[in-house]
Amino acid sequence: AQSVTQLDSHVSVSEGTPVLLRCNYSSSYSPSLFWYVQHPNKGLQLLLKYTTGATLVKGINGFEAEFKKSETSFHLTKPSAHMSDAAEYFCVVSDQSGNQFYFGTGTSLTVIP
Amino acid sequence: GAVVSQHPSRVICKSGTSVKIECRSLDFQATTMFWYRQFPKKSLMLMATSNEGSKATYEQGVEKDKFLINHASLTLSTLTVTSAHPEDSSFYICSARGIWTEAFFGQGTRLTVV
């Protein structure tokens, strides 16, 4: 079975400082992993994804994530937070068929000016 | 990336009436569409999965007679909330996937039942 744990429900950073949003997963096979961002009252936007290949994945808006199989982690990072990054972030793992997506509980990112 | 359009973005309806929400894939063929419900400050709860031309598969605890899902074409799925009640008020989000591994999400619909 697949599952996702987002370790922090809220993260608060100052503008210009690094962002780290943590995600651990559980999967019985090599997973596909995703990070989505949701702004208030909006749908979800894909930030980045990992399927196979390079374990360091670069996404939009300066975000990146590293797939670490030994640690079963897929943490999301950004070197310098911007005010517009304030949003809800979801880590997602899909099953082998790609027809089931398992969502983490979300991390709310606050950026302090 | 591919575009999924969800309409309406907001709707207010009276208790006892029905509301239809549309989800369209604008530039790709969506073989599978998903409908989610999101409660305030919570994650997404999968309600049902639909494949084009087939009946939707509902998650446990979701009333299929209350939440009618139709996926009549490769670009359109609809969710109808029948006999809506205030407890059905929520944010509903659809997503669609075609040949890629990831799903693309609609903008969501804020349903308020008064």
PDB file of C-alpha atoms in Angstrom:
ATOM      1  CA  ALA A   1       0.000   0.000   0.000  1.00  0.00           C
ATOM      2  CA  GLN A   2       1.036   3.554  -0.624  1.00  0.00           C
ATOM      3  CA  SER A   3       0.937   6.459   1.791  1.00  0.00           C
ATOM      4  CA  VAL A   4       2.424   9.881   2.245  1.00  0.00           C
ATOM      5  CA  THR A   5       3.366  11.723   5.415  1.00  0.00           C
ATOM      6  CA  GLN A   6       3.985  15.433   5.428  1.00  0.00           C
ATOM      7  CA  LEU A   7       5.827  16.023   8.622  1.00  0.00           C
ATOM      8  CA  ASP A   8       4.897  19.659   9.143  1.00  0.00           C
ATOM      9  CA  SER A   9       1.373  21.026   8.935  1.00  0.00           C
ATOM     10  CA  HIS A  10       2.666  24.604   9.050  1.00  0.00           C
ATOM     11  CA  VAL A  11       5.988  26.138   8.052  1.00  0.00           C
ATOM     12  CA  SER A  12       6.847  29.781   8.453  1.00  0.00           C
ATOM     13  CA  VAL A  13       9.907  31.404   6.861  1.00  0.00           C
ATOM     14  CA  SER A  14      11.131  34.920   6.270  1.00  0.00           C
ATOM     15  CA  GLU A  15      11.215  36.286   2.756  1.00  0.00           C
ATOM     16  CA  GLY A  16      14.552  35.539   1.123  1.00  0.00           C
ATOM     17  CA  THR A  17      15.377  32.580   3.361  1.00  0.00           C
ATOM     18  CA  PRO A  18      15.377  28.905   2.316  1.00  0.00           C
ATOM     19  CA  VAL A  19      12.261  26.765   2.296  1.00  0.00           C
ATOM     20  CA  LEU A  20      12.152  23.105   3.309  1.00  0.00           C
ATOM     21  CA  LEU A  21       8.891  21.148   3.203  1.00  0.00           C
ATOM     22  CA  ARG A  22       9.292  17.564   4.286  1.00  0.00           C
ATOM     23  CA  CYS A  23       7.619  14.501   2.811  1.00  0.00           C
ATOM     24  CA  ASN A  24       8.078  10.823   3.512  1.00  0.00           C
ATOM     25  CA  TYR A  25       6.377   8.093   1.582  1.00  0.00           C
ATOM     26  CA  SER A  26       5.619   4.420   1.875  1.00  0.00           C
ATOM     27  CA  SER A  27       5.415   2.297  -1.252  1.00  0.00           C
ATOM     28  CA  SER A  28       5.814  -1.340  -2.129  1.00  0.00           C
ATOM     29  CA  TYR A  29       7.412  -0.502  -5.472  1.00  0.00           C
ATOM     30  CA  SER A  30       9.318   2.332  -7.112  1.00  0.00           C
ATOM     31  CA  PRO A  31       6.911   5.205  -6.769  1.00  0.00           C
ATOM     32  CA  SER A  32       6.017   8.235  -8.818  1.00  0.00           C
ATOM     33  CA  LEU A  33       6.076  11.285  -6.568  1.00  0.00           C
ATOM     34  CA  PHE A  34       4.678  14.760  -7.053  1.00  0.00           C
ATOM     35  CA  TRP A  35       4.475  18.120  -5.335  1.00  0.00           C
ATOM     36  CA  TYR A  36       1.455  20.322  -5.937  1.00  0.00           C
ATOM     37  CA  VAL A  37       0.771  23.856  -4.737  1.00  0.00           C
ATOM     38  CA  GLN A  38      -2.659  25.265  -3.959  1.00  0.00           C
ATOM     39  CA  HIS A  39      -3.386  28.940  -3.478  1.00  0.00           C
ATOM     40  CA  PRO A  40      -6.554  29.897  -1.561  1.00  0.00           C
ATOM     41  CA  ASN A  41      -9.746  28.872  -3.344  1.00  0.00           C
ATOM     42  CA  LYS A  42      -7.796  27.606  -6.331  1.00  0.00           C
ATOM     43  CA  GLY A  43      -7.100  24.241  -7.870  1.00  0.00           C
ATOM     44  CA  LEU A  44      -3.810  22.415  -7.575  1.00  0.00           C
ATOM     45  CA  GLN A  45      -0.825  23.254  -9.728  1.00  0.00           C
ATOM     46  CA  LEU A  46       1.951  20.764 -10.395  1.00  0.00           C
ATOM     47  CA  LEU A  47       5.316  21.997  -9.126  1.00  0.00           C
ATOM     48  CA  LEU A  48       7.422  19.001 -10.050  1.00  0.00           C
ATOM     49  CA  LYS A  49       7.393  15.239 -10.368  1.00  0.00           C
ATOM     50  CA  TYR A  50       9.721  12.279 -10.072  1.00  0.00           C
ATOM     51  CA  THR A  51       9.157   9.090 -12.018  1.00  0.00           C
ATOM     52  CA  THR A  52      12.537   7.592 -12.914  1.00  0.00           C
ATOM     53  CA  GLY A  53      16.043   8.794 -13.646  1.00  0.00           C
ATOM     54  CA  ALA A  54      17.736  11.732 -11.980  1.00  0.00           C
ATOM     55  CA  THR A  55      16.816  11.887  -8.312  1.00  0.00           C
ATOM     56  CA  LEU A  56      17.117  15.662  -8.076  1.00  0.00           C
ATOM     57  CA  VAL A  57      14.110  17.125  -9.789  1.00  0.00           C
ATOM     58  CA  LYS A  58      13.741  20.782 -10.692  1.00  0.00           C
ATOM     59  CA  GLY A  59      10.327  22.324 -10.902  1.00  0.00           C
ATOM     60  CA  ILE A  60       8.700  25.644 -11.545  1.00  0.00           C
ATOM     61  CA  ASN A  61       9.245  28.851  -9.571  1.00  0.00           C
ATOM     62  CA  GLY A  62      12.686  27.756  -8.348  1.00  0.00           C
ATOM     63  CA  PHE A  63      11.496  24.724  -6.413  1.00  0.00           C
ATOM     64  CA  GLU A  64      13.282  21.410  -6.454  1.00  0.00           C
ATOM     65  CA  ALA A  65      12.993  18.073  -4.682  1.00  0.00           C
ATOM     66  CA  GLU A  66      15.288  15.140  -4.165  1.00  0.00           C
ATOM     67  CA  PHE A  67      14.131  11.535  -4.230  1.00  0.00           C
ATOM     68  CA  LYS A  68      16.012   9.575  -1.572  1.00  0.00           C
ATOM     69  CA  LYS A  69      15.061   5.943  -1.705  1.00  0.00           C
ATOM     70  CA  SER A  70      17.120   4.969   1.343  1.00  0.00           C
ATOM     71  CA  GLU A  71      15.285   7.550   3.424  1.00  0.00           C
ATOM     72  CA  THR A  72      11.927   7.156   1.637  1.00  0.00           C
ATOM     73  CA  SER A  73      11.815  10.922   1.378  1.00  0.00           C
ATOM     74  CA  PHE A  74      10.952  13.515  -1.242  1.00  0.00           C
ATOM     75  CA  HIS A  75      11.519  16.851   0.453  1.00  0.00           C
ATOM     76  CA  LEU A  76      10.719  20.091  -1.372  1.00  0.00           C
ATOM     77  CA  THR A  77      13.187  22.964  -1.220  1.00  0.00           C
ATOM     78  CA  LYS A  78      13.690  26.456  -2.525  1.00  0.00           C
ATOM     79  CA  PRO A  79      16.778  28.573  -1.875  1.00  0.00           C
ATOM     80  CA  SER A  80      14.971  31.854  -1.327  1.00  0.00           C
ATOM     81  CA  ALA A  81      11.319  32.276  -0.379  1.00  0.00           C
ATOM     82  CA  HIS A  82       9.139  34.829  -2.099  1.00  0.00           C
ATOM     83  CA  MET A  83       5.916  36.298  -0.761  1.00  0.00           C
ATOM     84  CA  SER A  84       4.020  34.668  -3.616  1.00  0.00           C
ATOM     85  CA  ASP A  85       5.131  31.237  -2.373  1.00  0.00           C
ATOM     86  CA  ALA A  86       2.692  31.445   0.544  1.00  0.00           C
ATOM     87  CA  ALA A  87       0.233  28.635  -0.136  1.00  0.00           C
ATOM     88  CA  GLU A  88      -0.676  25.055   0.719  1.00  0.00           C
ATOM     89  CA  TYR A  89       1.653  22.348  -0.574  1.00  0.00           C
ATOM     90  CA  PHE A  90       0.737  18.720  -1.116  1.00  0.00           C
ATOM     91  CA  CYS A  91       3.075  15.770  -1.545  1.00  0.00           C
ATOM     92  CA  VAL A  92       1.487  13.001  -3.609  1.00  0.00           C
ATOM     93  CA  VAL A  93       2.432   9.432  -4.513  1.00  0.00           C
ATOM     94  CA  SER A  94       0.720   7.465  -7.237  1.00  0.00           C
ATOM     95  CA  ASP A  95       0.195   3.745  -7.595  1.00  0.00           C
ATOM     96  CA  GLN A  96       1.769   1.702 -10.376  1.00  0.00           C
ATOM     97  CA  SER A  97      -1.156   2.200 -12.723  1.00  0.00           C
ATOM     98  CA  GLY A  98      -1.134   5.943 -12.210  1.00  0.00           C
ATOM     99  CA  ASN A  99      -4.836   5.805 -11.515  1.00  0.00           C
ATOM    100  CA  GLN A 100      -4.680   6.279  -7.782  1.00  0.00           C
ATOM    101  CA  PHE A 101      -3.113   9.286  -6.137  1.00  0.00           C
ATOM    102  CA  TYR A 102      -2.390   9.380  -2.425  1.00  0.00           C
ATOM    103  CA  PHE A 103      -2.222  12.822  -0.914  1.00  0.00           C
ATOM    104  CA  GLY A 104      -0.375  13.999   2.129  1.00  0.00           C
ATOM    105  CA  THR A 105      -2.277  16.155   4.581  1.00  0.00           C
ATOM    106  CA  GLY A 106      -0.655  19.303   3.263  1.00  0.00           C
ATOM    107  CA  THR A 107       1.798  21.882   4.572  1.00  0.00           C
ATOM    108  CA  SER A 108       0.764  25.481   4.866  1.00  0.00           C
ATOM    109  CA  LEU A 109       3.671  27.788   4.032  1.00  0.00           C
ATOM    110  CA  THR A 110       3.687  31.302   5.437  1.00  0.00           C
ATOM    111  CA  VAL A 111       6.246  33.809   4.194  1.00  0.00           C
ATOM    112  CA  ILE A 112       6.986  36.678   6.541  1.00  0.00           C
ATOM    113  CA  PRO A 113       8.014  39.978   4.944  1.00  0.00           C
TER     114      PRO A 113
ATOM    115  CA  GLY B   1       1.171  21.702 -19.056  1.00  0.00           C
ATOM    116  CA  ALA B   2      -2.250  20.489 -20.007  1.00  0.00           C
ATOM    117  CA  VAL B   3      -5.307  22.513 -19.036  1.00  0.00           C
ATOM    118  CA  VAL B   4      -8.334  21.337 -17.117  1.00  0.00           C
ATOM    119  CA  SER B   5     -11.225  23.765 -16.893  1.00  0.00           C
ATOM    120  CA  GLN B   6     -13.794  23.443 -14.132  1.00  0.00           C
ATOM    121  CA  HIS B   7     -17.040  25.371 -14.148  1.00  0.00           C
ATOM    122  CA  PRO B   8     -18.527  27.108 -12.268  1.00  0.00           C
ATOM    123  CA  SER B   9     -15.884  28.380  -9.882  1.00  0.00           C
ATOM    124  CA  ARG B  10     -18.504  29.373  -7.333  1.00  0.00           C
ATOM    125  CA  VAL B  11     -22.129  28.428  -6.940  1.00  0.00           C
ATOM    126  CA  ILE B  12     -24.743  29.116  -4.302  1.00  0.00           C
ATOM    127  CA  CYS B  13     -27.880  27.023  -4.327  1.00  0.00           C
ATOM    128  CA  LYS B  14     -30.929  26.479  -2.185  1.00  0.00           C
ATOM    129  CA  SER B  15     -31.266  23.403  -0.049  1.00  0.00           C
ATOM    130  CA  GLY B  16     -33.045  20.640  -1.940  1.00  0.00           C
ATOM    131  CA  THR B  17     -31.952  21.700  -5.413  1.00  0.00           C
ATOM    132  CA  SER B  18     -29.372  20.025  -7.634  1.00  0.00           C
ATOM    133  CA  VAL B  19     -26.120  21.485  -8.890  1.00  0.00           C
ATOM    134  CA  LYS B  20     -23.993  20.345 -11.829  1.00  0.00           C
ATOM    135  CA  ILE B  21     -20.250  20.936 -11.980  1.00  0.00           C
ATOM    136  CA  GLU B  22     -18.380  20.467 -15.249  1.00  0.00           C
ATOM    137  CA  CYS B  23     -14.797  19.400 -15.728  1.00  0.00           C
ATOM    138  CA  ARG B  24     -13.239  19.686 -19.170  1.00  0.00           C
ATOM    139  CA  SER B  25      -9.824  18.768 -20.480  1.00  0.00           C
ATOM    140  CA  LEU B  26      -9.117  21.477 -23.023  1.00  0.00           C
ATOM    141  CA  ASP B  27      -6.085  20.211 -24.903  1.00  0.00           C
ATOM    142  CA  PHE B  28      -5.849  16.513 -24.227  1.00  0.00           C
ATOM    143  CA  GLN B  29      -8.015  13.432 -24.038  1.00  0.00           C
ATOM    144  CA  ALA B  30      -8.732  12.486 -20.460  1.00  0.00           C
ATOM    145  CA  THR B  31      -9.124   8.747 -20.197  1.00  0.00           C
ATOM    146  CA  THR B  32      -9.583   9.007 -16.448  1.00  0.00           C
ATOM    147  CA  MET B  33     -11.093  11.765 -14.360  1.00  0.00           C
ATOM    148  CA  PHE B  34     -11.132  12.091 -10.607  1.00  0.00           C
ATOM    149  CA  TRP B  35     -13.448  14.036  -8.332  1.00  0.00           C
ATOM    150  CA  TYR B  36     -12.269  15.252  -4.954  1.00  0.00           C
ATOM    151  CA  ARG B  37     -13.811  17.063  -2.057  1.00  0.00           C
ATOM    152  CA  GLN B  38     -11.768  19.321   0.143  1.00  0.00           C
ATOM    153  CA  PHE B  39     -12.836  20.504   3.573  1.00  0.00           C
ATOM    154  CA  PRO B  40     -11.411  23.741   5.010  1.00  0.00           C
ATOM    155  CA  LYS B  41      -7.700  23.440   5.770  1.00  0.00           C
ATOM    156  CA  LYS B  42      -7.780  19.729   4.927  1.00  0.00           C
ATOM    157  CA  SER B  43      -6.341  17.523   2.267  1.00  0.00           C
ATOM    158  CA  LEU B  44      -8.241  16.269  -0.739  1.00  0.00           C
ATOM    159  CA  MET B  45     -10.641  13.379  -0.290  1.00  0.00           C
ATOM    160  CA  LEU B  46     -11.148  11.249  -3.382  1.00  0.00           C
ATOM    161  CA  MET B  47     -14.845  10.799  -4.063  1.00  0.00           C
ATOM    162  CA  ALA B  48     -14.822   8.816  -7.279  1.00  0.00           C
ATOM    163  CA  THR B  49     -12.851   7.820 -10.333  1.00  0.00           C
ATOM    164  CA  SER B  50     -14.420   7.744 -13.759  1.00  0.00           C
ATOM    165  CA  ASN B  51     -13.238   6.290 -17.028  1.00  0.00           C
ATOM    166  CA  GLU B  52     -14.747   7.497 -20.279  1.00  0.00           C
ATOM    167  CA  GLY B  53     -17.810   5.521 -21.208  1.00  0.00           C
ATOM    168  CA  SER B  54     -17.879   3.544 -17.961  1.00  0.00           C
ATOM    169  CA  LYS B  55     -19.672   3.924 -14.669  1.00  0.00           C
ATOM    170  CA  ALA B  56     -17.753   5.777 -12.013  1.00  0.00           C
ATOM    171  CA  THR B  57     -16.066   3.931  -9.179  1.00  0.00           C
ATOM    172  CA  TYR B  58     -17.004   5.517  -5.888  1.00  0.00           C
ATOM    173  CA  GLU B  59     -14.909   5.524  -2.746  1.00  0.00           C
ATOM    174  CA  GLN B  60     -16.290   3.970   0.377  1.00  0.00           C
ATOM    175  CA  GLY B  61     -18.732   6.222   2.145  1.00  0.00           C
ATOM    176  CA  VAL B  62     -19.579   8.347  -0.882  1.00  0.00           C
ATOM    177  CA  GLU B  63     -23.241   8.148  -1.855  1.00  0.00           C
ATOM    178  CA  LYS B  64     -23.448   7.409  -5.557  1.00  0.00           C
ATOM    179  CA  ASP B  65     -27.090   8.455  -5.739  1.00  0.00           C
ATOM    180  CA  LYS B  66     -26.276  11.808  -4.245  1.00  0.00           C
ATOM    181  CA  PHE B  67     -23.126  12.539  -6.213  1.00  0.00           C
ATOM    182  CA  LEU B  68     -23.869  11.588  -9.808  1.00  0.00           C
ATOM    183  CA  ILE B  69     -20.839  11.385 -12.043  1.00  0.00           C
ATOM    184  CA  ASN B  70     -20.965  11.180 -15.795  1.00  0.00           C
ATOM    185  CA  HIS B  71     -17.944  10.832 -18.082  1.00  0.00           C
ATOM    186  CA  ALA B  72     -19.600  10.752 -21.465  1.00  0.00           C
ATOM    187  CA  SER B  73     -16.663  11.893 -23.558  1.00  0.00           C
ATOM    188  CA  LEU B  74     -12.878  12.000 -23.437  1.00  0.00           C
ATOM    189  CA  THR B  75     -12.950  15.697 -22.610  1.00  0.00           C
ATOM    190  CA  LEU B  76     -15.895  16.113 -20.256  1.00  0.00           C
ATOM    191  CA  SER B  77     -16.965  14.779 -16.894  1.00  0.00           C
ATOM    192  CA  THR B  78     -19.763  16.159 -14.743  1.00  0.00           C
ATOM    193  CA  LEU B  79     -20.550  15.903 -11.056  1.00  0.00           C
ATOM    194  CA  THR B  80     -24.154  16.527 -10.041  1.00  0.00           C
ATOM    195  CA  VAL B  81     -24.906  17.068  -6.387  1.00  0.00           C
ATOM    196  CA  THR B  82     -28.529  16.050  -6.052  1.00  0.00           C
ATOM    197  CA  SER B  83     -30.901  17.368  -3.399  1.00  0.00           C
ATOM    198  CA  ALA B  84     -28.116  19.444  -1.927  1.00  0.00           C
ATOM    199  CA  HIS B  85     -28.007  20.174   1.786  1.00  0.00           C
ATOM    200  CA  PRO B  86     -25.853  22.604   3.776  1.00  0.00           C
ATOM    201  CA  GLU B  87     -23.515  19.787   4.782  1.00  0.00           C
ATOM    202  CA  ASP B  88     -22.673  19.336   1.091  1.00  0.00           C
ATOM    203  CA  SER B  89     -21.121  22.794   1.079  1.00  0.00           C
ATOM    204  CA  SER B  90     -17.494  22.300   0.224  1.00  0.00           C
ATOM    205  CA  PHE B  91     -14.749  22.843  -2.323  1.00  0.00           C
ATOM    206  CA  TYR B  92     -14.942  20.281  -5.121  1.00  0.00           C
ATOM    207  CA  ILE B  93     -11.965  19.686  -7.399  1.00  0.00           C
ATOM    208  CA  CYS B  94     -11.675  17.544 -10.488  1.00  0.00           C
ATOM    209  CA  SER B  95      -8.537  16.210 -12.079  1.00  0.00           C
ATOM    210  CA  ALA B  96      -7.877  14.460 -15.346  1.00  0.00           C
ATOM    211  CA  ARG B  97      -5.113  12.346 -16.717  1.00  0.00           C
ATOM    212  CA  GLY B  98      -4.343  11.179 -20.206  1.00  0.00           C
ATOM    213  CA  ILE B  99      -1.156   9.506 -21.314  1.00  0.00           C
ATOM    214  CA  TRP B 100       1.103  11.245 -18.776  1.00  0.00           C
ATOM    215  CA  THR B 101       1.682   9.961 -15.292  1.00  0.00           C
ATOM    216  CA  GLU B 102       0.512  13.087 -13.500  1.00  0.00           C
ATOM    217  CA  ALA B 103      -3.014  14.397 -13.195  1.00  0.00           C
ATOM    218  CA  PHE B 104      -3.941  17.962 -14.032  1.00  0.00           C
ATOM    219  CA  PHE B 105      -6.368  19.720 -11.752  1.00  0.00           C
ATOM    220  CA  GLY B 106      -9.258  22.042 -12.348  1.00  0.00           C
ATOM    221  CA  GLN B 107      -9.570  25.335 -10.541  1.00  0.00           C
ATOM    222  CA  GLY B 108     -12.130  23.955  -8.117  1.00  0.00           C
ATOM    223  CA  THR B 109     -15.749  24.824  -7.393  1.00  0.00           C
ATOM    224  CA  ARG B 110     -16.854  26.408  -4.136  1.00  0.00           C
ATOM    225  CA  LEU B 111     -20.351  25.105  -3.448  1.00  0.00           C
ATOM    226  CA  THR B 112     -22.460  26.832  -0.815  1.00  0.00           C
ATOM    227  CA  VAL B 113     -25.871  25.401   0.001  1.00  0.00           C
ATOM    228  CA  VAL B 114     -28.183  27.786   1.855  1.00  0.00           C
TER     229      VAL B 114
END
